[in-house]
Coordinates of N, CA and C in Angstrom, one line a residue:
M1 N 0.9 -1.2 0.0 CA 0.0 0.0 0.0 C 0.9 1.2 0.0
I2 N 0.7 2.2 -0.9 CA 1.5 3.3 -1.1 C 1.3 4.3 0.1
F3 N 0.1 4.6 0.4 CA -0.2 5.6 1.5 C -0.7 4.8 2.8
S4 N 0.2 4.8 3.8 CA -0.1 4.1 5.0 C 0.8 4.7 6.1
L5 N 0.2 4.6 7.4 CA 1.0 5.0 8.5 C 1.6 3.8 9.2
N6 N 1.5 2.7 8.7 CA 2.0 1.5 9.2 C 3.5 1.3 8.8
L7 N 4.4 1.4 9.8 CA 5.8 1.4 9.4 C 6.3 0.0 9.0
A8 N 5.4 -1.0 9.2 CA 5.8 -2.4 8.8 C 5.5 -2.6 7.3
K9 N 4.7 -1.7 6.7 CA 4.4 -1.9 5.3 C 5.5 -1.4 4.5
P10 N 6.0 -2.2 3.5 CA 7.1 -1.8 2.6 C 6.7 -0.6 1.7
L11 N 7.7 0.2 1.3 CA 7.4 1.3 0.4 C 8.6 1.4 -0.5
G12 N 8.3 1.2 -1.8 CA 9.4 1.3 -2.8 C 9.7 2.7 -3.2
R13 N 10.6 2.8 -4.2 CA 11.1 4.1 -4.6 C 10.0 4.9 -5.3
L14 N 9.2 4.3 -6.2 CA 8.1 5.0 -6.8 C 7.0 5.4 -5.8
G15 N 6.7 4.5 -4.9 CA 5.8 4.8 -3.9 C 6.2 5.9 -3.0
Y16 N 7.5 6.0 -2.7 CA 8.0 7.0 -1.9 C 7.9 8.4 -2.6
L17 N 8.2 8.4 -3.9 CA 8.1 9.6 -4.7 C 6.6 10.0 -4.7
A18 N 5.7 9.1 -4.9 CA 4.3 9.4 -4.9 C 3.8 10.0 -3.6
N19 N 4.4 9.5 -2.5 CA 4.0 10.1 -1.2 C 4.5 11.5 -1.1
L20 N 5.8 11.8 -1.5 CA 6.3 13.1 -1.4 C 5.6 14.1 -2.3
V21 N 5.2 13.7 -3.5 CA 4.4 14.6 -4.4 C 3.1 14.9 -3.8
F22 N 2.4 13.8 -3.3 CA 1.0 14.0 -2.8 C 1.1 14.9 -1.5
F23 N 2.0 14.6 -0.6 CA 2.0 15.5 0.6 C 2.4 16.9 0.3
S24 N 3.3 17.1 -0.7 CA 3.8 18.4 -1.0 C 2.6 19.2 -1.6
V25 N 1.8 18.6 -2.4 CA 0.6 19.3 -3.0 C -0.4 19.6 -1.9
V26 N -0.7 18.7 -1.1 CA -1.8 18.8 -0.1 C -1.4 19.9 0.9
F27 N -0.2 19.7 1.5 CA 0.2 20.6 2.6 C 0.6 22.0 2.0
S28 N 1.0 22.1 0.8 CA 1.3 23.4 0.2 C 0.0 24.2 0.0
A29 N -1.1 23.4 -0.3 CA -2.4 24.1 -0.4 C -2.8 24.6 0.9
F30 N -2.6 23.8 2.0 CA -3.0 24.3 3.3 C -2.2 25.5 3.7
A31 N -0.9 25.5 3.4 CA 0.0 26.6 3.7 C -0.4 27.9 3.0
W32 N -0.7 27.8 1.7 CA -1.1 29.0 0.9 C -2.5 29.5 1.4
G33 N -3.3 28.5 1.8 CA -4.7 28.9 2.3 C -4.6 29.7 3.6
A34 N -3.7 29.2 4.5 CA -3.5 29.9 5.7 C -2.9 31.3 5.5
H35 N -1.9 31.3 4.6 CA -1.3 32.6 4.3 C -2.3 33.6 3.7
Y36 N -3.1 33.2 2.8 CA -4.1 34.1 2.2 C -5.2 34.5 3.3
L37 N -5.6 33.6 4.1 CA -6.5 33.9 5.2 C -6.0 35.0 6.1
M38 N -4.8 34.9 6.5 CA -4.2 35.7 7.6 C -3.6 37.0 7.0
T39 N -3.3 37.1 5.7 CA -2.6 38.3 5.2 C -3.5 39.1 4.2
V40 N -4.6 38.4 3.7 CA -5.4 39.1 2.8 C -6.9 39.1 3.3
K41 N -7.5 38.0 3.4 CA -8.9 37.9 3.7 C -9.3 38.6 5.0
L42 N -8.7 38.2 6.1 CA -9.1 38.8 7.4 C -8.7 40.3 7.5
P43 N -7.4 40.6 7.2 CA -7.1 42.0 7.3 C -7.9 43.0 6.4
E44 N -8.2 42.5 5.1 CA -8.9 43.4 4.2 C -10.4 43.6 4.6
S45 N -11.0 42.5 5.2 CA -12.4 42.6 5.5 C -12.6 43.8 6.5
G46 N -11.7 43.9 7.5 CA -11.9 45.0 8.5 C -11.4 46.3 7.9
A47 N -10.3 46.3 7.1 CA -9.7 47.5 6.6 C -10.6 48.2 5.7
H48 N -11.3 47.5 4.8 CA -12.3 48.2 3.9 C -13.4 48.9 4.6
H49 N -13.9 48.2 5.7 CA -15.0 48.8 6.4 C -14.5 50.1 7.1
E50 N -13.3 50.1 7.7 CA -12.8 51.3 8.4 C -12.5 52.4 7.3
G51 N -12.1 52.0 6.1 CA -11.8 53.0 5.1 C -13.1 53.7 4.6
E52 N -14.2 52.9 4.5 CA -15.5 53.4 4.1 C -16.0 54.4 5.1
V53 N -15.9 54.0 6.4 CA -16.4 54.9 7.5 C -15.6 56.2 7.5
A54 N -14.3 56.1 7.3 CA -13.4 57.3 7.3 C -13.8 58.2 6.2
A55 N -14.0 57.6 5.0 CA -14.4 58.4 3.8 C -15.7 59.1 4.0
Q56 N -16.7 58.4 4.5 CA -18.0 59.0 4.8 C -17.9 60.1 5.8
T57 N -17.1 59.9 6.9 CA -17.0 60.9 7.9 C -16.3 62.2 7.4
A58 N -15.2 61.9 6.6 CA -14.5 63.0 6.0 C -15.3 63.9 5.1
Y59 N -16.1 63.2 4.3 CA -17.0 63.9 3.3 C -18.1 64.7 4.1
A60 N -18.7 64.1 5.1 CA -19.7 64.8 5.8 C -19.1 66.1 6.5
T61 N -17.9 65.9 7.1 CA -17.3 67.0 7.8 C -16.9 68.1 6.8
S62 N -16.3 67.8 5.7 CA -15.9 68.7 4.7 C -17.2 69.4 4.1
L63 N -18.2 68.7 3.8 CA -19.4 69.3 3.3 C -20.1 70.3 4.2
T64 N -20.1 70.0 5.5 CA -20.6 70.9 6.5 C -19.8 72.2 6.5
K65 N -18.5 72.1 6.5 CA -17.6 73.3 6.5 C -17.8 74.1 5.2
A66 N -17.9 73.4 4.1 CA -18.1 74.1 2.8 C -19.4 74.9 2.7
K67 N -20.4 74.3 3.3 CA -21.7 74.9 3.3 C -21.7 76.2 4.2
K68 N -21.0 76.1 5.3 CA -20.9 77.3 6.2 C -20.1 78.4 5.5
A69 N -19.0 77.9 4.8 CA -18.2 78.9 4.1 C -19.0 79.6 2.9
A70 N -19.9 78.8 2.4 CA -20.6 79.4 1.2 C -21.8 80.3 1.7
A71 N -22.0 80.4 2.9 CA -23.0 81.3 3.5 C -24.4 80.9 2.9
G72 N -24.7 79.7 2.9 CA -26.1 79.3 2.5 C -26.2 79.0 1.0
K73 N -25.2 79.4 0.2 CA -25.3 79.2 -1.2 C -25.1 77.7 -1.6
A74 N -25.7 77.3 -2.6 CA -25.6 75.9 -3.1 C -24.2 75.6 -3.6
L75 N -23.6 74.5 -3.3 CA -22.3 74.2 -3.8 C -22.4 73.7 -5.3
S76 N -21.4 74.1 -6.1 CA -21.4 73.6 -7.5 C -21.0 72.2 -7.6
A77 N -21.3 71.6 -8.7 CA -20.9 70.2 -9.0 C -19.4 70.0 -8.8
E78 N -18.7 70.9 -9.3 CA -17.2 70.8 -9.2 C -16.7 70.8 -7.8
E79 N -17.3 71.6 -6.9 CA -16.9 71.7 -5.5 C -17.3 70.4 -4.8
T80 N -18.5 69.9 -5.1 CA -19.0 68.6 -4.5 C -18.1 67.5 -4.9
A81 N -17.7 67.4 -6.2 CA -16.8 66.4 -6.7 C -15.5 66.4 -6.0
K82 N -15.0 67.7 -5.8 CA -13.7 67.8 -5.1 C -13.7 67.3 -3.7
L83 N -14.8 67.6 -3.0 CA -15.0 67.1 -1.6 C -15.0 65.6 -1.6
K84 N -15.7 65.0 -2.6 CA -15.8 63.5 -2.6 C -14.5 62.9 -2.9
A85 N -13.7 63.6 -3.8 CA -12.4 63.0 -4.2 C -11.4 63.1 -3.0
E86 N -11.5 64.2 -2.2 CA -10.7 64.3 -1.0 C -11.1 63.3 0.0
A87 N -12.4 63.1 0.2 CA -12.8 62.1 1.1 C -12.4 60.7 0.7
T88 N -12.4 60.4 -0.6 CA -12.0 59.1 -1.1 C -10.5 58.9 -0.7
E89 N -9.7 59.9 -0.9 CA -8.3 59.8 -0.5 C -8.1 59.5 0.9
V90 N -8.9 60.2 1.8 CA -8.8 59.9 3.2 C -9.2 58.5 3.5
G91 N -10.2 58.0 2.8 CA -10.6 56.6 3.0 C -9.5 55.6 2.6
K92 N -8.9 55.9 1.4 CA -7.8 55.0 1.0 C -6.6 54.9 2.0
K93 N -6.3 56.1 2.5 CA -5.2 56.1 3.5 C -5.6 55.3 4.7
K94 N -6.8 55.5 5.1 CA -7.3 54.8 6.3 C -7.3 53.3 6.1
T95 N -7.7 52.9 4.9 CA -7.7 51.5 4.6 C -6.3 50.9 4.6
E96 N -5.4 51.6 4.1 CA -4.0 51.1 4.1 C -3.4 51.0 5.5
E97 N -3.7 52.0 6.3 CA -3.3 52.0 7.7 C -3.9 50.8 8.5
A98 N -5.2 50.7 8.3 CA -6.0 49.6 8.9 C -5.5 48.2 8.5
H99 N -5.2 48.1 7.2 CA -4.7 46.8 6.7 C -3.3 46.5 7.2
H100 N -2.5 47.5 7.3 CA -1.1 47.3 7.9 C -1.2 46.8 9.3
H101 N -2.1 47.5 10.1 CA -2.3 47.2 11.5 C -2.9 45.8 11.7
A102 N -3.9 45.5 10.8 CA -4.5 44.2 10.9 C -3.5 43.0 10.5
S103 N -2.7 43.3 9.5 CA -1.7 42.3 9.1 C -0.7 42.0 10.2
A104 N -0.3 43.0 10.9 CA 0.6 42.8 12.1 C -0.1 42.1 13.2
T105 N -1.4 42.3 13.3 CA -2.2 41.6 14.4 C -2.3 40.1 14.1
W106 N -2.6 39.8 12.8 CA -2.8 38.4 12.4 C -1.5 37.6 12.1
A107 N -0.4 38.3 12.0 CA 0.9 37.7 11.6 C 1.3 36.5 12.6
P108 N 1.1 36.7 13.9 CA 1.5 35.5 14.8 C 0.6 34.3 14.5
F109 N -0.7 34.5 14.2 CA -1.6 33.4 13.9 C -1.2 32.7 12.6
Q110 N -0.7 33.5 11.6 CA -0.2 32.9 10.4 C 1.0 32.0 10.7
I111 N 1.9 32.4 11.5 CA 3.1 31.6 11.8 C 2.6 30.3 12.5
F112 N 1.7 30.5 13.4 CA 1.2 29.3 14.2 C 0.6 28.3 13.2
L113 N -0.2 28.7 12.3 CA -0.9 27.8 11.3 C 0.2 27.2 10.4
L114 N 1.2 27.9 10.0 CA 2.2 27.3 9.2 C 3.1 26.3 9.9
I115 N 3.3 26.6 11.2 CA 4.0 25.6 12.0 C 3.2 24.3 12.1
L116 N 1.9 24.4 12.3 CA 1.0 23.2 12.3 C 1.1 22.5 11.0
V117 N 1.1 23.2 9.9 CA 1.2 22.6 8.6 C 2.5 21.8 8.5
A118 N 3.6 22.5 8.9 CA 4.9 21.9 8.8 C 5.0 20.6 9.7
I119 N 4.4 20.6 10.8 CA 4.4 19.5 11.7 C 3.7 18.3 11.1
F120 N 2.5 18.5 10.6 CA 1.7 17.4 10.0 C 2.4 16.9 8.7
F121 N 2.9 17.9 7.9 CA 3.6 17.5 6.7 C 4.8 16.7 7.0
G122 N 5.6 17.2 7.9 CA 6.9 16.5 8.3 C 6.6 15.1 8.9
G123 N 5.5 15.1 9.7 CA 5.1 13.8 10.4 C 4.8 12.7 9.4
Y124 N 3.8 13.1 8.5 CA 3.4 12.1 7.5 C 4.6 11.7 6.5
A125 N 5.4 12.7 6.1 CA 6.5 12.4 5.2 C 7.6 11.6 5.9
S126 N 7.7 11.8 7.2 CA 8.7 11.1 8.0 C 8.3 9.6 8.1
V127 N 7.0 9.3 8.2 CA 6.6 7.9 8.2 C 6.9 7.3 6.9
A128 N 6.6 8.0 5.8 CA 6.9 7.4 4.5 C 8.4 7.2 4.3
T129 N 9.2 8.1 4.9 CA 10.7 8.0 4.8 C 11.2 6.8 5.5
Q130 N 10.6 6.6 6.7 CA 11.0 5.4 7.5 C 10.6 4.1 6.8
R131 N 9.4 4.1 6.2 CA 9.0 2.9 5.5 C 9.9 2.6 4.3
R132 N 10.3 3.7 3.6 CA 11.3 3.5 2.5 C 12.6 3.0 3.0
M133 N 13.1 3.5 4.1 CA 14.4 3.0 4.6 C 14.3 1.6 5.1
N134 N 13.2 1.2 5.7 CA 13.0 -0.1 6.2 C 12.9 -1.1 5.0
D135 N 12.2 -0.7 3.9 CA 12.1 -1.5 2.8 C 13.4 -1.7 2.0
A136 N 14.2 -0.7 2.0 CA 15.5 -0.7 1.3 C 16.6 -1.3 2.1
G137 N 16.3 -1.5 3.4 CA 17.4 -2.1 4.2 C 18.4 -1.0 4.6
L138 N 18.0 0.2 4.6 CA 18.9 1.3 5.0 C 18.7 1.6 6.5
H139 N 19.5 1.0 7.3 CA 19.4 1.1 8.8 C 20.6 1.8 9.3
G140 N 20.6 2.1 10.6 CA 21.7 2.7 11.3 C 21.4 4.2 11.6
A141 N 22.1 4.7 12.6 CA 21.9 6.1 13.0 C 22.1 7.1 11.9
L142 N 23.1 6.8 11.0 CA 23.4 7.7 10.0 C 22.3 7.9 9.0
W143 N 21.7 6.8 8.6 CA 20.6 6.8 7.7 C 19.3 7.5 8.3
L144 N 19.1 7.2 9.6 CA 18.0 7.8 10.3 C 18.2 9.3 10.4
S145 N 19.4 9.7 10.7 CA 19.6 11.2 10.8 C 19.5 11.9 9.5
V146 N 20.1 11.3 8.5 CA 20.1 11.9 7.1 C 18.7 11.9 6.6
G147 N 18.0 10.8 6.6 CA 16.7 10.7 6.0 C 15.7 11.6 6.7
H148 N 15.6 11.6 8.0 CA 14.6 12.3 8.7 C 14.9 13.8 8.8
V149 N 16.1 14.2 9.0 CA 16.5 15.6 9.0 C 16.2 16.2 7.6
G150 N 16.6 15.4 6.5 CA 16.3 15.9 5.2 C 14.8 16.1 4.9
I151 N 14.0 15.2 5.2 CA 12.6 15.3 4.9 C 11.9 16.4 5.7
W152 N 12.3 16.5 7.0 CA 11.8 17.6 7.8 C 12.2 19.0 7.3
G153 N 13.4 19.1 6.8 CA 13.9 20.3 6.2 C 13.1 20.7 4.9
V154 N 12.8 19.7 4.1 CA 12.0 20.0 2.9 C 10.6 20.3 3.2
A155 N 10.0 19.6 4.2 CA 8.6 19.8 4.6 C 8.5 21.2 5.2
S156 N 9.4 21.6 6.0 CA 9.3 22.9 6.6 C 9.4 24.0 5.6
F157 N 10.3 23.9 4.6 CA 10.5 24.9 3.6 C 9.2 25.0 2.7
I158 N 8.6 23.9 2.3 CA 7.4 24.0 1.5 C 6.3 24.6 2.3
S159 N 6.2 24.3 3.6 CA 5.1 24.8 4.5 C 5.3 26.3 4.7
F160 N 6.5 26.8 4.8 CA 6.7 28.2 5.0 C 7.0 29.0 3.8
L161 N 6.9 28.4 2.6 CA 7.2 29.1 1.4 C 6.4 30.3 1.2
P162 N 5.1 30.3 1.4 CA 4.3 31.6 1.3 C 4.9 32.7 2.1
Y163 N 5.3 32.4 3.3 CA 5.8 33.4 4.2 C 7.2 33.9 3.7
F164 N 8.0 33.0 3.2 CA 9.3 33.3 2.7 C 9.2 34.3 1.5
I165 N 8.3 33.9 0.6 CA 8.1 34.8 -0.6 C 7.6 36.2 -0.2
A166 N 6.7 36.2 0.8 CA 6.2 37.5 1.2 C 7.3 38.4 1.9
A167 N 8.2 37.7 2.6 CA 9.3 38.4 3.3 C 10.5 38.6 2.4
G168 N 10.5 38.0 1.2 CA 11.6 38.2 0.3 C 12.9 37.4 0.7
T169 N 12.7 36.3 1.4 CA 13.8 35.6 1.9 C 13.9 34.2 1.3
T170 N 13.2 34.0 0.2 CA 13.1 32.6 -0.4 C 14.5 32.1 -0.8
L171 N 15.3 32.9 -1.4 CA 16.6 32.4 -1.9 C 17.5 32.0 -0.7
S172 N 17.4 32.8 0.4 CA 18.2 32.5 1.6 C 17.9 31.1 2.1
W173 N 16.6 30.8 2.2 CA 16.2 29.5 2.8 C 16.4 28.4 1.7
L174 N 16.4 28.7 0.5 CA 16.4 27.7 -0.6 C 17.8 27.0 -0.5
T175 N 18.8 27.7 -0.2 CA 20.1 27.0 -0.1 C 20.1 25.9 0.9
A176 N 19.6 26.2 2.1 CA 19.6 25.2 3.2 C 18.6 24.0 2.8
T177 N 17.5 24.4 2.1 CA 16.6 23.4 1.7 C 17.2 22.5 0.6
S178 N 18.0 23.0 -0.2 CA 18.7 22.2 -1.3 C 19.5 21.1 -0.6
V179 N 20.2 21.5 0.4 CA 21.0 20.5 1.2 C 20.1 19.4 1.7
A180 N 18.9 19.8 2.3 CA 18.0 18.8 2.8 C 17.4 17.9 1.7
G181 N 17.2 18.5 0.5 CA 16.7 17.7 -0.6 C 17.8 16.7 -1.0
V182 N 19.0 17.1 -1.0 CA 20.1 16.1 -1.4 C 20.2 15.0 -0.4
M183 N 19.8 15.3 0.9 CA 19.9 14.2 1.9 C 18.9 13.1 1.7
I184 N 17.8 13.4 1.0 CA 16.8 12.4 0.8 C 16.9 11.7 -0.6
L185 N 17.7 12.3 -1.4 CA 17.9 11.7 -2.8 C 18.2 10.3 -2.8
P186 N 19.1 9.8 -1.9 CA 19.5 8.4 -1.9 C 18.3 7.5 -1.8
L187 N 17.3 7.9 -1.1 CA 16.1 7.1 -0.9 C 15.3 6.8 -2.1
L188 N 15.6 7.7 -3.1 CA 14.9 7.5 -4.4 C 15.7 6.7 -5.4
F189 N 16.9 6.4 -5.1 CA 17.8 5.6 -6.0 C 18.4 4.3 -5.4
L190 N 18.7 4.4 -4.1 CA 19.4 3.2 -3.5 C 18.4 2.2 -2.9
G191 N 18.8 1.0 -2.9 CA 18.0 -0.1 -2.2 C 16.6 -0.2 -2.9
A192 N 16.6 -1.1 -3.9 CA 15.3 -1.3 -4.7 C 14.2 -1.7 -3.8
G193 N 14.5 -2.6 -2.8 CA 13.5 -3.1 -1.9 C 12.5 -4.0 -2.5
K194 N 11.8 -4.8 -1.6 CA 10.9 -5.8 -2.1 C 9.5 -5.2 -2.6
D195 N 9.3 -3.9 -2.4 CA 8.0 -3.3 -2.8 C 8.0 -2.6 -4.1
D196 N 9.2 -2.4 -4.7 CA 9.3 -1.6 -5.9 C 8.5 -2.2 -7.1
S197 N 8.4 -3.5 -7.1 CA 7.7 -4.2 -8.2 C 6.2 -4.0 -8.1
H198 N 5.7 -3.5 -6.9 CA 4.3 -3.4 -6.7 C 3.9 -1.9 -6.6
D199 N 4.8 -1.0 -6.5 CA 4.5 0.4 -6.3 C 3.5 1.0 -7.4
A200 N 3.8 0.6 -8.6 CA 2.9 1.2 -9.7 C 1.5 0.8 -9.5
H201 N 1.2 -0.3 -8.8 CA -0.2 -0.8 -8.7 C -0.8 -0.4 -7.3
G202 N 0.0 0.2 -6.5 CA -0.5 0.7 -5.2 C -0.6 -0.4 -4.2
H203 N 0.1 -1.6 -4.3 CA 0.0 -2.7 -3.3 C 1.1 -2.6 -2.3

């Protein structure tokens, strides 16, 4: 069976690759969903409302002052349009300020969710890694260290990729992740194992 949490079940090279691809797609989707929720959806929902309120308040205040200054005379269409444009700018600035403040507020929750994604991703991928090593006969402390450290490094990078991209630190972390990727490469090539002939059929 390709997808299983039973360490006693063998896992060949193709099955291991299928596990890595599947988990990468699934948990990457969770990571990007969490990132979008905490950096776009939630901050913007409140920011737009505050911006609209600020624009309406600014327009009402400016309109009152303009009417007093006009000494009871009706305002021209140009003057009214100018007041609306100024109020719109006030609303935009307020929206940006509110969005920035909300993003800072939700940032810790984003990190928390991404940590959860990384833990589950790394956990499932680690089980698959151990099954692959068991099936290939790759035992010993060295293989355990290399295999599990490598897969946790890759899983963590994929889980935090949305955050790295937003922070502009992707290349910095990519170097370390490349090393982690190299650490798990032997599992895709060494030790054919007894399950390789069945991987393509999912047995």
